[in-house]
mmCIF file of N, CA and C in Angstrom:
data_model
loop_
_atom_site.group_PDB
_atom_site.id
_atom_site.type_symbol
_atom_site.label_atom_id
_atom_site.label_comp_id
_atom_site.label_asym_id
_atom_site.label_seq_id
_atom_site.Cartn_x
_atom_site.Cartn_y
_atom_site.Cartn_z
ATOM 1 N N MET A 1 112.516 115.297 96.220
ATOM 2 C CA MET A 1 113.959 115.295 96.079
ATOM 3 C C MET A 1 114.506 116.621 96.599
ATOM 4 N N ASP A 2 115.570 116.543 97.386
ATOM 5 C CA ASP A 2 116.182 117.745 97.948
ATOM 6 C C ASP A 2 117.273 118.256 97.016
ATOM 7 N N ASP A 3 117.001 119.347 96.336
ATOM 8 C CA ASP A 3 117.997 119.983 95.477
ATOM 9 C C ASP A 3 118.648 121.108 96.259
ATOM 10 N N GLU A 4 119.956 121.246 96.066
ATOM 11 C CA GLU A 4 120.641 122.340 96.749
ATOM 12 C C GLU A 4 120.397 123.629 95.982
ATOM 13 N N PRO A 5 120.381 124.749 96.669
ATOM 14 C CA PRO A 5 120.192 126.031 95.983
ATOM 15 C C PRO A 5 121.345 126.301 95.011
ATOM 16 N N LEU A 6 121.037 126.964 93.933
ATOM 17 C CA LEU A 6 122.028 127.274 92.914
ATOM 18 C C LEU A 6 123.164 128.118 93.473
ATOM 19 N N SER A 7 122.869 128.991 94.413
ATOM 20 C CA SER A 7 123.914 129.846 94.988
ATOM 21 C C SER A 7 124.958 129.013 95.735
ATOM 22 N N GLU A 8 124.531 127.965 96.455
ATOM 23 C CA GLU A 8 125.474 127.103 97.163
ATOM 24 C C GLU A 8 126.342 126.335 96.177
ATOM 25 N N TRP A 9 125.745 125.846 95.105
ATOM 26 C CA TRP A 9 126.499 125.131 94.085
ATOM 27 C C TRP A 9 127.527 126.065 93.437
ATOM 28 N N ALA A 10 127.137 127.295 93.149
ATOM 29 C CA ALA A 10 128.051 128.252 92.514
ATOM 30 C C ALA A 10 129.213 128.582 93.450
ATOM 31 N N GLU A 11 128.954 128.695 94.750
ATOM 32 C CA GLU A 11 130.035 128.952 95.711
ATOM 33 C C GLU A 11 131.025 127.807 95.735
ATOM 34 N N ARG A 12 130.533 126.568 95.730
ATOM 35 C CA ARG A 12 131.417 125.400 95.719
ATOM 36 C C ARG A 12 132.253 125.361 94.450
ATOM 37 N N ARG A 13 131.628 125.648 93.308
ATOM 38 C CA ARG A 13 132.339 125.641 92.028
ATOM 39 C C ARG A 13 133.396 126.742 92.002
ATOM 40 N N ASP A 14 133.059 127.933 92.451
ATOM 41 C CA ASP A 14 133.999 129.047 92.433
ATOM 42 C C ASP A 14 135.169 128.836 93.392
ATOM 43 N N ALA A 15 134.957 128.092 94.469
ATOM 44 C CA ALA A 15 136.038 127.827 95.419
ATOM 45 C C ALA A 15 137.127 126.963 94.789
ATOM 46 N N LYS A 16 136.785 126.200 93.753
ATOM 47 C CA LYS A 16 137.751 125.316 93.111
ATOM 48 C C LYS A 16 138.484 125.976 91.950
ATOM 49 N N VAL A 17 138.080 127.155 91.545
ATOM 50 C CA VAL A 17 138.731 127.844 90.428
ATOM 51 C C VAL A 17 140.173 128.154 90.813
ATOM 52 N N GLY A 18 141.087 127.846 89.923
ATOM 53 C CA GLY A 18 142.499 128.095 90.168
ATOM 54 C C GLY A 18 143.241 126.885 90.698
ATOM 55 N N ARG A 19 142.539 125.803 91.005
ATOM 56 C CA ARG A 19 143.177 124.589 91.502
ATOM 57 C C ARG A 19 144.076 124.008 90.417
ATOM 58 N N LEU A 20 145.244 123.511 90.811
ATOM 59 C CA LEU A 20 146.200 122.935 89.867
ATOM 60 C C LEU A 20 146.258 121.421 90.024
ATOM 61 N N ARG A 21 146.603 120.732 88.921
ATOM 62 C CA ARG A 21 146.863 119.302 88.969
ATOM 63 C C ARG A 21 147.966 118.980 87.980
ATOM 64 N N ALA A 22 148.666 117.881 88.233
ATOM 65 C CA ALA A 22 149.754 117.445 87.357
ATOM 66 C C ALA A 22 149.364 116.117 86.713
ATOM 67 N N ILE A 23 149.513 116.057 85.401
ATOM 68 C CA ILE A 23 149.177 114.858 84.639
ATOM 69 C C ILE A 23 150.464 114.292 84.051
ATOM 70 N N PRO A 24 150.817 113.023 84.359
ATOM 71 C CA PRO A 24 152.023 112.449 83.770
ATOM 72 C C PRO A 24 151.858 112.275 82.261
ATOM 73 N N LEU A 25 152.901 112.596 81.523
ATOM 74 C CA LEU A 25 152.877 112.455 80.073
ATOM 75 C C LEU A 25 153.568 111.146 79.704
ATOM 76 N N VAL A 26 152.786 110.074 79.635
ATOM 77 C CA VAL A 26 153.303 108.766 79.247
ATOM 78 C C VAL A 26 152.583 108.321 77.993
ATOM 79 N N SER A 27 153.282 107.595 77.146
ATOM 80 C CA SER A 27 152.679 107.176 75.884
ATOM 81 C C SER A 27 151.953 105.842 76.029
ATOM 82 N N GLY A 28 150.999 105.639 75.160
ATOM 83 C CA GLY A 28 150.278 104.370 75.110
ATOM 84 C C GLY A 28 149.435 104.104 76.326
ATOM 85 N N ASP A 29 149.320 102.830 76.661
ATOM 86 C CA ASP A 29 148.506 102.401 77.795
ATOM 87 C C ASP A 29 149.354 102.186 79.043
ATOM 88 N N GLY A 30 150.452 102.897 79.147
ATOM 89 C CA GLY A 30 151.333 102.768 80.305
ATOM 90 C C GLY A 30 150.642 103.219 81.569
ATOM 91 N N PRO A 31 151.250 102.920 82.717
ATOM 92 C CA PRO A 31 150.641 103.320 83.996
ATOM 93 C C PRO A 31 150.546 104.832 84.109
ATOM 94 N N LYS A 32 149.431 105.305 84.611
ATOM 95 C CA LYS A 32 149.167 106.742 84.718
ATOM 96 C C LYS A 32 149.393 107.286 86.116
ATOM 97 N N GLY A 33 149.606 106.432 87.105
ATOM 98 C CA GLY A 33 149.812 106.900 88.471
ATOM 99 C C GLY A 33 151.106 107.682 88.606
ATOM 100 N N SER A 34 151.069 108.786 89.356
ATOM 101 C CA SER A 34 152.246 109.647 89.467
ATOM 102 C C SER A 34 153.400 108.937 90.157
ATOM 103 N N HIS A 35 153.111 108.050 91.095
ATOM 104 C CA HIS A 35 154.171 107.370 91.819
ATOM 105 C C HIS A 35 154.838 106.277 90.988
ATOM 106 N N LEU A 36 154.212 105.851 89.881
ATOM 107 C CA LEU A 36 154.767 104.789 89.050
ATOM 108 C C LEU A 36 155.814 105.293 88.074
ATOM 109 N N ASN A 37 155.740 106.545 87.679
ATOM 110 C CA ASN A 37 156.694 107.144 86.756
ATOM 111 C C ASN A 37 157.202 108.468 87.315
ATOM 112 N N PRO A 38 158.014 108.442 88.375
ATOM 113 C CA PRO A 38 158.425 109.704 88.988
ATOM 114 C C PRO A 38 159.316 110.559 88.096
ATOM 115 N N ASP A 39 159.978 109.950 87.110
ATOM 116 C CA ASP A 39 160.860 110.720 86.226
ATOM 117 C C ASP A 39 160.168 111.193 84.955
ATOM 118 N N ALA A 40 158.910 110.823 84.754
ATOM 119 C CA ALA A 40 158.185 111.239 83.551
ATOM 120 C C ALA A 40 157.809 112.717 83.652
ATOM 121 N N PRO A 41 157.816 113.428 82.527
ATOM 122 C CA PRO A 41 157.404 114.840 82.558
ATOM 123 C C PRO A 41 155.917 114.962 82.886
ATOM 124 N N ARG A 42 155.526 116.116 83.401
ATOM 125 C CA ARG A 42 154.136 116.377 83.807
ATOM 126 C C ARG A 42 153.603 117.621 83.117
ATOM 127 N N ALA A 43 152.349 117.552 82.734
ATOM 128 C CA ALA A 43 151.630 118.734 82.266
ATOM 129 C C ALA A 43 150.879 119.285 83.471
ATOM 130 N N ILE A 44 151.055 120.550 83.769
ATOM 131 C CA ILE A 44 150.345 121.196 84.870
ATOM 132 C C ILE A 44 149.090 121.832 84.288
ATOM 133 N N GLN A 45 147.938 121.486 84.846
ATOM 134 C CA GLN A 45 146.664 122.016 84.374
ATOM 135 C C GLN A 45 146.005 122.820 85.481
ATOM 136 N N ARG A 46 145.211 123.807 85.076
ATOM 137 C CA ARG A 46 144.511 124.695 86.013
ATOM 138 C C ARG A 46 143.019 124.622 85.731
ATOM 139 N N TRP A 47 142.214 124.523 86.784
ATOM 140 C CA TRP A 47 140.761 124.486 86.658
ATOM 141 C C TRP A 47 140.234 125.907 86.524
ATOM 142 N N ASN A 48 139.506 126.193 85.451
ATOM 143 C CA ASN A 48 138.997 127.548 85.227
ATOM 144 C C ASN A 48 137.528 127.692 85.612
ATOM 145 N N GLY A 49 136.942 126.666 86.201
ATOM 146 C CA GLY A 49 135.537 126.696 86.588
ATOM 147 C C GLY A 49 134.669 125.860 85.675
ATOM 148 N N TYR A 50 135.207 125.528 84.494
ATOM 149 C CA TYR A 50 134.445 124.749 83.528
ATOM 150 C C TYR A 50 135.238 123.575 82.979
ATOM 151 N N SER A 51 136.555 123.736 82.822
ATOM 152 C CA SER A 51 137.393 122.664 82.298
ATOM 153 C C SER A 51 138.839 122.876 82.733
ATOM 154 N N TRP A 52 139.665 121.843 82.565
ATOM 155 C CA TRP A 52 141.080 121.928 82.880
ATOM 156 C C TRP A 52 141.797 122.521 81.676
ATOM 157 N N GLU A 53 142.590 123.585 81.907
ATOM 158 C CA GLU A 53 143.315 124.235 80.825
ATOM 159 C C GLU A 53 144.813 124.142 81.078
ATOM 160 N N PRO A 54 145.639 124.122 80.026
ATOM 161 C CA PRO A 54 147.091 124.049 80.216
ATOM 162 C C PRO A 54 147.594 125.248 81.015
ATOM 163 N N HIS A 55 148.493 124.980 81.950
ATOM 164 C CA HIS A 55 149.012 126.046 82.807
ATOM 165 C C HIS A 55 150.538 126.076 82.803
ATOM 166 N N GLY A 56 151.169 124.897 82.711
ATOM 167 C CA GLY A 56 152.620 124.851 82.755
ATOM 168 C C GLY A 56 153.131 123.460 82.483
ATOM 169 N N PHE A 57 154.421 123.278 82.740
ATOM 170 C CA PHE A 57 155.085 122.023 82.463
ATOM 171 C C PHE A 57 156.116 121.763 83.558
ATOM 172 N N ALA A 58 156.263 120.511 83.966
ATOM 173 C CA ALA A 58 157.276 120.110 84.943
ATOM 174 C C ALA A 58 158.044 118.932 84.376
ATOM 175 N N SER A 59 159.347 118.893 84.605
ATOM 176 C CA SER A 59 160.168 117.842 84.015
ATOM 177 C C SER A 59 160.080 116.514 84.757
ATOM 178 N N ASN A 60 159.624 116.528 86.029
ATOM 179 C CA ASN A 60 159.470 115.277 86.785
ATOM 180 C C ASN A 60 158.500 115.495 87.951
ATOM 181 N N LEU A 61 158.300 114.446 88.737
ATOM 182 C CA LEU A 61 157.340 114.509 89.840
ATOM 183 C C LEU A 61 157.772 115.499 90.918
ATOM 184 N N ALA A 62 159.051 115.535 91.231
ATOM 185 C CA ALA A 62 159.531 116.450 92.281
ATOM 186 C C ALA A 62 159.272 117.910 91.904
ATOM 187 N N GLU A 63 159.538 118.262 90.668
ATOM 188 C CA GLU A 63 159.291 119.634 90.222
ATOM 189 C C GLU A 63 157.795 119.939 90.214
ATOM 190 N N ALA A 64 156.985 118.970 89.812
ATOM 191 C CA ALA A 64 155.531 119.160 89.807
ATOM 192 C C ALA A 64 155.014 119.407 91.226
ATOM 193 N N LYS A 65 155.551 118.679 92.200
ATOM 194 C CA LYS A 65 155.118 118.880 93.588
ATOM 195 C C LYS A 65 155.509 120.257 94.090
ATOM 196 N N ARG A 66 156.681 120.771 93.666
ATOM 197 C CA ARG A 66 157.081 122.125 94.078
ATOM 198 C C ARG A 66 156.130 123.169 93.496
ATOM 199 N N ILE A 67 155.595 122.912 92.297
ATOM 200 C CA ILE A 67 154.653 123.846 91.676
ATOM 201 C C ILE A 67 153.278 123.745 92.345
ATOM 202 N N LEU A 68 152.829 122.521 92.592
ATOM 203 C CA LEU A 68 151.492 122.310 93.157
ATOM 204 C C LEU A 68 151.402 122.693 94.629
ATOM 205 N N TYR A 69 152.477 122.484 95.383
ATOM 206 C CA TYR A 69 152.454 122.716 96.828
ATOM 207 C C TYR A 69 153.611 123.630 97.235
ATOM 208 N N PRO A 70 153.582 124.911 96.863
ATOM 209 C CA PRO A 70 154.699 125.800 97.203
ATOM 210 C C PRO A 70 154.849 126.031 98.703
ATOM 211 N N GLU A 71 153.762 125.929 99.472
ATOM 212 C CA GLU A 71 153.858 126.155 100.915
ATOM 213 C C GLU A 71 154.625 125.043 101.604
ATOM 214 N N ALA A 72 154.703 123.859 101.014
ATOM 215 C CA ALA A 72 155.442 122.750 101.620
ATOM 216 C C ALA A 72 156.947 122.968 101.510
ATOM 217 N N ALA A 73 157.387 123.776 100.567
ATOM 218 C CA ALA A 73 158.820 124.016 100.377
ATOM 219 C C ALA A 73 159.359 125.063 101.344
ATOM 220 N N GLU A 74 158.482 125.848 101.948
ATOM 221 C CA GLU A 74 158.920 126.884 102.878
ATOM 222 C C GLU A 74 159.322 126.256 104.208
ATOM 223 N N PRO A 75 160.442 126.675 104.775
ATOM 224 C CA PRO A 75 160.826 126.132 106.079
ATOM 225 C C PRO A 75 159.856 126.620 107.154
ATOM 226 N N PRO A 76 159.590 125.800 108.146
ATOM 227 C CA PRO A 76 158.684 126.233 109.210
ATOM 228 C C PRO A 76 159.285 127.402 109.985
ATOM 229 N N SER A 77 158.442 128.327 110.372
ATOM 230 C CA SER A 77 158.927 129.492 111.107
ATOM 231 C C SER A 77 159.105 129.128 112.581
ATOM 232 N N ALA A 78 160.165 129.613 113.159
ATOM 233 C CA ALA A 78 160.425 129.360 114.580
ATOM 234 C C ALA A 78 159.602 130.351 115.395
ATOM 235 N N SER A 79 158.774 129.834 116.281
ATOM 236 C CA SER A 79 157.902 130.702 117.067
ATOM 237 C C SER A 79 158.518 131.067 118.414
ATOM 238 N N GLY A 80 159.690 130.574 118.706
ATOM 239 C CA GLY A 80 160.329 130.877 119.973
ATOM 240 C C GLY A 80 161.335 129.803 120.313
ATOM 241 N N PRO A 81 161.933 129.904 121.489
ATOM 242 C CA PRO A 81 162.921 128.897 121.873
ATOM 243 C C PRO A 81 162.261 127.538 122.096
ATOM 244 N N ALA A 82 163.029 126.498 121.886
ATOM 245 C CA ALA A 82 162.516 125.143 122.075
ATOM 246 C C ALA A 82 162.227 124.918 123.552
ATOM 247 N N PRO A 83 161.154 124.198 123.861
ATOM 248 C CA PRO A 83 160.841 123.947 125.269
ATOM 249 C C PRO A 83 161.904 123.057 125.909
ATOM 250 N N LYS A 84 162.200 123.321 127.195
ATOM 251 C CA LYS A 84 163.176 122.512 127.919
ATOM 252 C C LYS A 84 162.444 121.355 128.569
ATOM 253 N N LEU A 85 162.974 120.179 128.373
ATOM 254 C CA LEU A 85 162.377 118.998 128.982
ATOM 255 C C LEU A 85 163.144 118.665 130.246
ATOM 256 N N GLY A 86 162.461 118.699 131.346
ATOM 257 C CA GLY A 86 163.110 118.415 132.628
ATOM 258 C C GLY A 86 162.936 116.970 133.033
ATOM 259 N N ALA A 87 163.405 116.659 134.191
ATOM 260 C CA ALA A 87 163.289 115.305 134.730
ATOM 261 C C ALA A 87 161.970 115.205 135.485
ATOM 262 N N GLY A 88 160.887 115.156 134.755
ATOM 263 C CA GLY A 88 159.565 115.113 135.368
ATOM 264 C C GLY A 88 159.260 113.778 135.998
ATOM 265 N N ILE A 89 158.101 113.703 136.634
ATOM 266 C CA ILE A 89 157.709 112.470 137.302
ATOM 267 C C ILE A 89 156.481 111.858 136.643
ATOM 268 N N GLY A 90 156.165 112.268 135.437
ATOM 269 C CA GLY A 90 154.995 111.733 134.757
ATOM 270 C C GLY A 90 155.102 110.242 134.531
ATOM 271 N N LYS A 91 153.979 109.596 134.286
ATOM 272 C CA LYS A 91 153.990 108.139 134.164
ATOM 273 C C LYS A 91 154.728 107.669 132.911
ATOM 274 N N HIS A 92 154.991 108.570 131.972
ATOM 275 C CA HIS A 92 155.734 108.184 130.783
ATOM 276 C C HIS A 92 157.239 108.190 131.012
ATOM 277 N N ARG A 93 157.681 108.686 132.158
ATOM 278 C CA ARG A 93 159.113 108.740 132.467
ATOM 279 C C ARG A 93 159.496 107.575 133.368
ATOM 280 N N LYS A 94 160.675 107.060 133.148
ATOM 281 C CA LYS A 94 161.157 105.970 133.987
ATOM 282 C C LYS A 94 161.639 106.536 135.322
ATOM 283 N N PRO A 95 161.355 105.851 136.413
ATOM 284 C CA PRO A 95 161.858 106.329 137.702
ATOM 285 C C PRO A 95 163.378 106.172 137.746
ATOM 286 N N GLN A 96 164.040 107.113 138.368
ATOM 287 C CA GLN A 96 165.494 107.069 138.479
ATOM 288 C C GLN A 96 165.884 106.030 139.537
ATOM 289 N N ALA A 97 166.806 105.166 139.169
ATOM 290 C CA ALA A 97 167.319 104.177 140.126
ATOM 291 C C ALA A 97 168.195 104.889 141.132
ATOM 292 N N PRO A 98 168.155 104.485 142.387
ATOM 293 C CA PRO A 98 168.998 105.146 143.380
ATOM 294 C C PRO A 98 170.479 104.882 143.063
ATOM 295 N N ARG A 99 171.270 105.928 143.249
ATOM 296 C CA ARG A 99 172.706 105.802 142.987
ATOM 297 C C ARG A 99 173.352 105.039 144.143
ATOM 298 N N SER A 100 174.440 104.388 143.869
ATOM 299 C CA SER A 100 175.104 103.560 144.887
ATOM 300 C C SER A 100 175.689 104.390 146.030
ATOM 301 N N ASP A 101 176.047 105.658 145.813
ATOM 302 C CA ASP A 101 176.633 106.477 146.867
ATOM 303 C C ASP A 101 175.571 107.111 147.780
ATOM 304 N N GLN A 102 174.296 106.955 147.476
ATOM 305 C CA GLN A 102 173.218 107.555 148.304
ATOM 306 C C GLN A 102 172.603 106.543 149.254
ATOM 307 N N ARG A 103 173.008 105.318 149.299
ATOM 308 C CA ARG A 103 172.381 104.309 150.157
ATOM 309 C C ARG A 103 172.731 104.464 151.558
#
């Protein structure tokens, strides 16, 4: 049997420390999927390397997503001027019909 070295396993485990997840707070045997109850409050949990521990609270799915994915809320940075699209002759462009005054 091929067992992985303990050091590789520890690196994988440590890479996940600090990961966040949102758990919908619904009562009973109701649906647990986040998309089924977007207005339900969420408990934010953080992985400490051994178990999920309480980290925060969100009032709905949209707020939970802002907490879990803060980089998605940042506007994209403009790296320069937008490229100009000319009247190329590539096969994806339609050929220009001859104008009536050029015949």
